[in-house]
XYZ file of C-alpha atoms in Angstrom:
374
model
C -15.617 -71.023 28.567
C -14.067 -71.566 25.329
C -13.295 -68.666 23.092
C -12.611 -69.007 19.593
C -11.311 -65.953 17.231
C -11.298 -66.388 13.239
C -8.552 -63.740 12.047
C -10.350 -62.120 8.759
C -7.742 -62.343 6.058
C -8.551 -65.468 4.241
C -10.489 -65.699 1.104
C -14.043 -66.459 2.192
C -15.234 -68.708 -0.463
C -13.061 -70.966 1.720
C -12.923 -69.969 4.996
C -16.627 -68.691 5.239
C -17.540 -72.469 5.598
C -15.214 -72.985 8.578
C -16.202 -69.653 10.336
C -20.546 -69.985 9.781
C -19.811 -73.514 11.175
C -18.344 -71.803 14.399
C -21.309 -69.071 14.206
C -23.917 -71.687 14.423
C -21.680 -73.830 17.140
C -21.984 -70.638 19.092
C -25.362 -70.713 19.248
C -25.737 -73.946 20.662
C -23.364 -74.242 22.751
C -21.518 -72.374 25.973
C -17.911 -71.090 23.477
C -17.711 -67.983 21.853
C -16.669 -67.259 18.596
C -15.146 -63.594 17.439
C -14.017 -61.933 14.072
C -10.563 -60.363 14.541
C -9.415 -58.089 11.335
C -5.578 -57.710 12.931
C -2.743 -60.214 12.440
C -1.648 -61.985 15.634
C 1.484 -62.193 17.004
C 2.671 -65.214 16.425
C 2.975 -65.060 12.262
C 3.256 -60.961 11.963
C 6.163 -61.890 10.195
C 4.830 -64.628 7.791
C 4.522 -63.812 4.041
C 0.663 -65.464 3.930
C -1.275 -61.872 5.791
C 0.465 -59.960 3.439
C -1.329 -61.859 0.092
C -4.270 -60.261 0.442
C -2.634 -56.777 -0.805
C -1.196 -58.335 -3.621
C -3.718 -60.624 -4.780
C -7.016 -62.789 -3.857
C -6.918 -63.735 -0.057
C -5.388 -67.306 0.862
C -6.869 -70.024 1.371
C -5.757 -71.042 4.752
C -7.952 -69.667 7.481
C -6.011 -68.968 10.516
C -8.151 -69.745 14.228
C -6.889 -69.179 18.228
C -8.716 -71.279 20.581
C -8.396 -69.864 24.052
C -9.647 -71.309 27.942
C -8.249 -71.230 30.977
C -5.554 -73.846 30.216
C -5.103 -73.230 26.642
C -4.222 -70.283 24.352
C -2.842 -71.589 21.148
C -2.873 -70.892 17.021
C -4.967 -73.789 14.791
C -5.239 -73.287 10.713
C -7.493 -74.752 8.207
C -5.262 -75.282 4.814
C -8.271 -75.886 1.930
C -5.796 -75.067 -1.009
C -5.916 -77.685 -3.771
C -2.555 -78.954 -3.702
C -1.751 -82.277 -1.053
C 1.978 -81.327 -1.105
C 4.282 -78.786 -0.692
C 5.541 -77.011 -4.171
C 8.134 -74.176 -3.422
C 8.516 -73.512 -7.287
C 4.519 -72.533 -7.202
C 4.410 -69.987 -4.385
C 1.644 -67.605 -6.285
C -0.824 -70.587 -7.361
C -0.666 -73.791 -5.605
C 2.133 -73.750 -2.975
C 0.337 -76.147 -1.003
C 1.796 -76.602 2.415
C 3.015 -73.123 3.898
C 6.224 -74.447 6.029
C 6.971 -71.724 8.730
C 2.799 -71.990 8.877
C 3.006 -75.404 10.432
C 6.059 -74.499 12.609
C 3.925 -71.771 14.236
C 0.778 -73.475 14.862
C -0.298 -76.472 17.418
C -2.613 -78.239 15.002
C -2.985 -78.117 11.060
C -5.647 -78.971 9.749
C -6.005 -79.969 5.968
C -8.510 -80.546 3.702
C -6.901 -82.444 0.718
C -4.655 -84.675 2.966
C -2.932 -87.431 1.181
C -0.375 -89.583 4.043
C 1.933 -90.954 1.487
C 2.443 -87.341 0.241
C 3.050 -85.854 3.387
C 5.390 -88.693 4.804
C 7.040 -88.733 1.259
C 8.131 -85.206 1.167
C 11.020 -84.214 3.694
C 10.011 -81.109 4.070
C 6.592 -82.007 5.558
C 6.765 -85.478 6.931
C 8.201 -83.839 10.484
C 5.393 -82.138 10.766
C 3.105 -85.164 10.048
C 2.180 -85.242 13.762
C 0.443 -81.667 13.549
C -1.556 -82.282 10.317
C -4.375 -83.350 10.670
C -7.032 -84.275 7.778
C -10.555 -82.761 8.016
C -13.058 -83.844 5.167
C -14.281 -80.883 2.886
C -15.060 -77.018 2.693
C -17.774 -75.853 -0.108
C -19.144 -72.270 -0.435
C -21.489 -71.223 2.295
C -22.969 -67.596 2.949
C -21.906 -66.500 6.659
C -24.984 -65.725 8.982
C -23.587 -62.545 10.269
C -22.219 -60.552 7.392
C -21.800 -57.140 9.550
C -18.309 -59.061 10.978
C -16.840 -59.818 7.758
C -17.609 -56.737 5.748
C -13.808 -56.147 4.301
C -11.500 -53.361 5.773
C -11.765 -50.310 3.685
C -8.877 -48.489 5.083
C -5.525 -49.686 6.619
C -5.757 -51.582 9.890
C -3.235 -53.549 11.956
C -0.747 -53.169 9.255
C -3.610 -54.646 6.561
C -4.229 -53.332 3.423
C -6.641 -54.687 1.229
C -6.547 -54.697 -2.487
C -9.397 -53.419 -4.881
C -10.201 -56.665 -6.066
C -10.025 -58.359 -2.862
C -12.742 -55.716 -1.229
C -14.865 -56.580 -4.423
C -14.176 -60.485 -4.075
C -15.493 -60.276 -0.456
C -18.530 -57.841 -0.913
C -19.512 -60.273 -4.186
C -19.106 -63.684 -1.533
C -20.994 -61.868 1.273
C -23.920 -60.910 -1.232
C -23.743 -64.003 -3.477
C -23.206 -67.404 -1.937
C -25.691 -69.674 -0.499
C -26.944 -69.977 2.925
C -27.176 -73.547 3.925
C -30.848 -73.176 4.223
C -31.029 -72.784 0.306
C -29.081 -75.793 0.069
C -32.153 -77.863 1.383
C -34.643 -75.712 -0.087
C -32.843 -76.805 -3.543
C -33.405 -80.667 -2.623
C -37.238 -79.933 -3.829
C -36.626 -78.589 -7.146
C -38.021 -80.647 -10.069
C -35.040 -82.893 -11.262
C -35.591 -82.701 -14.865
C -32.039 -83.075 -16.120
C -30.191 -86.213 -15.459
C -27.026 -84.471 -15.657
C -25.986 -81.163 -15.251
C -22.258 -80.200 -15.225
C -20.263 -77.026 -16.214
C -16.694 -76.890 -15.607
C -14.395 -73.518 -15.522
C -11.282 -74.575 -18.381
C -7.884 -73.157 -16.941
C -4.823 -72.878 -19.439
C -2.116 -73.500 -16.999
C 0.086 -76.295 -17.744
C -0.932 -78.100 -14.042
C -5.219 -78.428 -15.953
C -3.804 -79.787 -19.165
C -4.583 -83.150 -18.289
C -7.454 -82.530 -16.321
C -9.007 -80.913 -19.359
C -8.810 -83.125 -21.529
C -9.764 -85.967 -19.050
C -13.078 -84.031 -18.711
C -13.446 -83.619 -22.101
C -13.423 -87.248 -22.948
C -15.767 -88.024 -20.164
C -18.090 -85.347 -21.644
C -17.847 -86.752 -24.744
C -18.296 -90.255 -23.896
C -21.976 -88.746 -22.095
C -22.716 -86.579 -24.882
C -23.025 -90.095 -26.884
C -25.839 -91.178 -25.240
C -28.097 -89.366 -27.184
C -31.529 -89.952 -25.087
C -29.799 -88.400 -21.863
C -31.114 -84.961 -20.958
C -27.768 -83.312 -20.183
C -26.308 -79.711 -19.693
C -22.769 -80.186 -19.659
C -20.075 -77.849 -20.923
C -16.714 -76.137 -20.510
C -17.181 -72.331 -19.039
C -14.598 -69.590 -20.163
C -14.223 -65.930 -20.395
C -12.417 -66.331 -23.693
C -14.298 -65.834 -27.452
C -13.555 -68.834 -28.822
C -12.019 -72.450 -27.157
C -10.154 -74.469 -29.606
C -11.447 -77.863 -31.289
C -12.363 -80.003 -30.104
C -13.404 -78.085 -26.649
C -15.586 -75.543 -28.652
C -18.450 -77.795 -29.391
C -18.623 -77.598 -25.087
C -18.034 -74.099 -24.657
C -20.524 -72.062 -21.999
C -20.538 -68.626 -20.886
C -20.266 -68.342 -17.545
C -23.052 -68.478 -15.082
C -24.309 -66.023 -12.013
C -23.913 -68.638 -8.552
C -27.124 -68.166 -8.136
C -28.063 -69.572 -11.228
C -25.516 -72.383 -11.433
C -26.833 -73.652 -8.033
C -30.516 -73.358 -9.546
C -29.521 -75.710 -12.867
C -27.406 -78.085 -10.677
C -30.615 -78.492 -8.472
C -32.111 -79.932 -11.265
C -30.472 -82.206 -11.829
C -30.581 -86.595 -10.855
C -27.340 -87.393 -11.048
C -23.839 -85.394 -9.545
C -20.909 -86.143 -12.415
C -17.587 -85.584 -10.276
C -13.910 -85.363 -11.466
C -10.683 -84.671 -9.227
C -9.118 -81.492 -9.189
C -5.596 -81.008 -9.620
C -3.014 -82.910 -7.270
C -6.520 -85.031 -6.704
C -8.257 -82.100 -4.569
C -11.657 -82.337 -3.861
C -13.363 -79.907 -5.481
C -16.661 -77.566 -3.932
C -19.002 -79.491 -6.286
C -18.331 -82.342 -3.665
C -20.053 -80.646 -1.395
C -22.751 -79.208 -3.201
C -23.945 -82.440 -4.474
C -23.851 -83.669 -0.628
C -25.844 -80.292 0.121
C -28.605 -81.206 -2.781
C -28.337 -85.071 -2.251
C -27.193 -85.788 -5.603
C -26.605 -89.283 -6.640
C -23.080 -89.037 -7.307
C -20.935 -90.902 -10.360
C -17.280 -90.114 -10.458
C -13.396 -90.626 -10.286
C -12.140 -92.446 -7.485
C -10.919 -90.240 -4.052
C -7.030 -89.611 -4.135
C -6.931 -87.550 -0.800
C -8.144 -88.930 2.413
C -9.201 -91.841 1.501
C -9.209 -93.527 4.919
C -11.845 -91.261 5.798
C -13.963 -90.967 3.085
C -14.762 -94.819 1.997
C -15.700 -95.034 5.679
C -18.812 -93.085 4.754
C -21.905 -95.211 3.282
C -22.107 -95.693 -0.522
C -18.513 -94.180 -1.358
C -17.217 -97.270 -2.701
C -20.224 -97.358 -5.205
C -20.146 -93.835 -5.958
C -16.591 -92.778 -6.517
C -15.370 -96.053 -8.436
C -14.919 -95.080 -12.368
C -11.475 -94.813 -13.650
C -12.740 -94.442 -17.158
C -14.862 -91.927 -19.479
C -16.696 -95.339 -21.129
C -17.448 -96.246 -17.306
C -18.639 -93.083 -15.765
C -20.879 -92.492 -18.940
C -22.283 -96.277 -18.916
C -22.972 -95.897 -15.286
C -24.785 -92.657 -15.843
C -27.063 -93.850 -18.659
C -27.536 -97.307 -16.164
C -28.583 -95.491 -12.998
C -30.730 -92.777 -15.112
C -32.753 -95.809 -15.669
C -33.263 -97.247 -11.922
C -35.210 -94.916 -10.128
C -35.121 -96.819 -7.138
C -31.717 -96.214 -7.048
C -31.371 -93.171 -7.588
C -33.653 -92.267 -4.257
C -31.872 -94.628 -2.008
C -28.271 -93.189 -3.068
C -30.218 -89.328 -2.552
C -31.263 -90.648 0.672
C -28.184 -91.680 1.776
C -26.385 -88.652 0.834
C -28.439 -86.279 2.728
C -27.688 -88.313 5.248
C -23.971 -88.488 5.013
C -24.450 -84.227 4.841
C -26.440 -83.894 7.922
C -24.087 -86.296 9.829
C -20.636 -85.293 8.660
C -20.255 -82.326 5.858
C -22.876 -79.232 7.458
C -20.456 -76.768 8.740
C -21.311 -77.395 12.483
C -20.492 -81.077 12.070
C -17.317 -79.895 10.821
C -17.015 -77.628 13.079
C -17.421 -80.174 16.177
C -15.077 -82.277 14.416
C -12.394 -79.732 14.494
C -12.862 -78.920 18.514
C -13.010 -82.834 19.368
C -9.692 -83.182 17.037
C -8.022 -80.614 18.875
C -9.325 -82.056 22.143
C -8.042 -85.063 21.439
C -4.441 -84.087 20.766
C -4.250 -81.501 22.982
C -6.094 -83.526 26.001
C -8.977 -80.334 26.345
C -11.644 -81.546 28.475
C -15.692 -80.996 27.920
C -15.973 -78.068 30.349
C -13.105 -76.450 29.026
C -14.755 -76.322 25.507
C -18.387 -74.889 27.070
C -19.883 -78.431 25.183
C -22.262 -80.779 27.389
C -20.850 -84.678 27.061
């Protein structure tokens, strides 16, 4: 039987996905999953355990996968950047080198080819990365094994903030039953859309991309929209301040967004996919939005993509807003299809199983190895 351990120093507003699809795996299936709170072996020595006393947990989630052939490391990389960036090591290093050298497989979310065989650094490693298709906020189904550690353990010390950050995730985010639930809420806005604005010099494009696409909605008068910049600051500067928001509870964003018709999505920065991907998969949004920059083999594969993420312009995504506001029809079929698409490919167990039949098929691990009937 297979045996699967999640080591608990990641930041679980990414790695929570990857672990509750595990949980539920376990239930329906022969493998076992476990929560491990030490450091193993193999990267004692790497900088990434130590983040987590220093600032919010990373967003790699480190795995073992163990049978009677097999006892190996696997991570799950979900951090925004498709590169490697040595000069960003606190924000967005992307790729974490000695990482890759130490695992068998690495799995990444915001995979981009031409980056990875373009960089030097990387590209040797191209053989070990492999791309997996999203991670979004979930709420794991058995808190009790990811409460935070409150004292010292295995060389572990978490900060203040980082016990707060992970009590806040285990109280606050949705289970993926509340996803569905939100599918029958009333959708009495066509769009809803509230973006955080970041002042580093890597969002300075990105805002004022979304700005002019916000904008360019905002001029169609007769849509019912809720759209907005959200900061912690007093005051934004012009011409951002006639968007400004306060931020929003989770709980409450996820409520509005459910509301909603239509899913308005922009890239992130280096092109990542952000979690409102995946929430408007979860609440089978209609989706209008920028075209996919990382894994795009993948993703067009999927039905409706090339319709859906096709708008290169603010005048575009805005005109194709007001258009499909007005088709009802539409609208249903594209909501149809993108439940769909979740309940297929983007639940956490789907992912999940996608991740053990990767790693079977690189690694040549049979059925009965895995506990998984054929």
């Amino acid at each position: 039987m297979a045996k699967i351990t999640y080591y608990d120093f990641s930041d679980l507003y990414y790695a929570g996905f990857f672990a509750q699809g595990f949980l539920h795996l376990q239930e329906q299936t022969a493998h076992d999953f476990r929560v491990a709170k030490n450091v193993p072996d193999e990267i004692d020595d790497l900088e990434l355990p130590t983040w987590i006393a220093h600032r919010k947990p990373p967003s790699t989630a480190i795995f073992r996968y163990e049978d009677d052939g097999h006892n190996f490391l696997f991570c799950i990389d979900a951090n925004d950047h498709n590169g490697h960036n040595p000069e960003l090591p606190h924000s967005y290093p992307g790729y974490h080198i000695p990482l890759i050298e130490r695992v068998k497989c690495y799995f990444k979310v915001n995979y981009n080819e031409n980056v990875v065989l373009a960089d030097p650094l990387i590209a040797p490693f191209a053989n070990k990365i492999i791309p997996i298709p999203l991670v979004y906020p979930v709420r794991v189904s058995k808190p009790r094994q990811f409460l935070p550690n409150l004292i010292p353990f295995h060389g572990q010390k978490w900060s203040v903030s980082a016990i707060k950050r992970r009590r806040r995730h285990l109280k606050e985010l949705l289970p993926l039953q509340e996803y569905r639930r939100l599918r029958q809420v009333p959708r009495d806005l066509d769009v809803f859309f509230l973006t955080t604005i970041y002042t580093s010099e890597n969002h300075e494009e990105i805002n004022a991309w979304r700005l002019a696409v916000l904008e360019a909605i905002s001029a169609y008068s007769h849509l019912k929209t809720h759209i907005g910049f959200v900061s912690n600051s007093e005051n934004l500067p012009p011409p951002f301040a006639r968007f400004q928001h306060k931020p929003m509870p989770f709980e409450e964003y996820m409520s509005q967004l459910a509301r909603s018709k239509i899913g308005l999505y922009t890239r992130g920065t280096f092109g990542a996919l952000s979690f409102k991907f995946g929430q408007y998969f979860a609440l089978g949004k209609a989706i209008v939005g920028e075209p996919l920059l990382n894994n795009r083999q993948n993703m067009y594969a999927y039905d409706h993509f090339s319709e859906q993420f096709n708008y290169t312009e603010p005048a575009e995504i805005s005109g194709r807003i007001a258009e499909m506001v007005a088709d009802s029809a539409e609208l249903k079929q594209l909501s149809a299809s993108n439940i769909a698409t979740f309940e297929q490919h983007f639940t956490p167990i789907a992912v999940a199983r996608q991740i053990l039949d990767l790693l079977a098929q690189r690694l040549n691990i049979s059925v009965e190895s895995r506990g998984l009937s054929s």
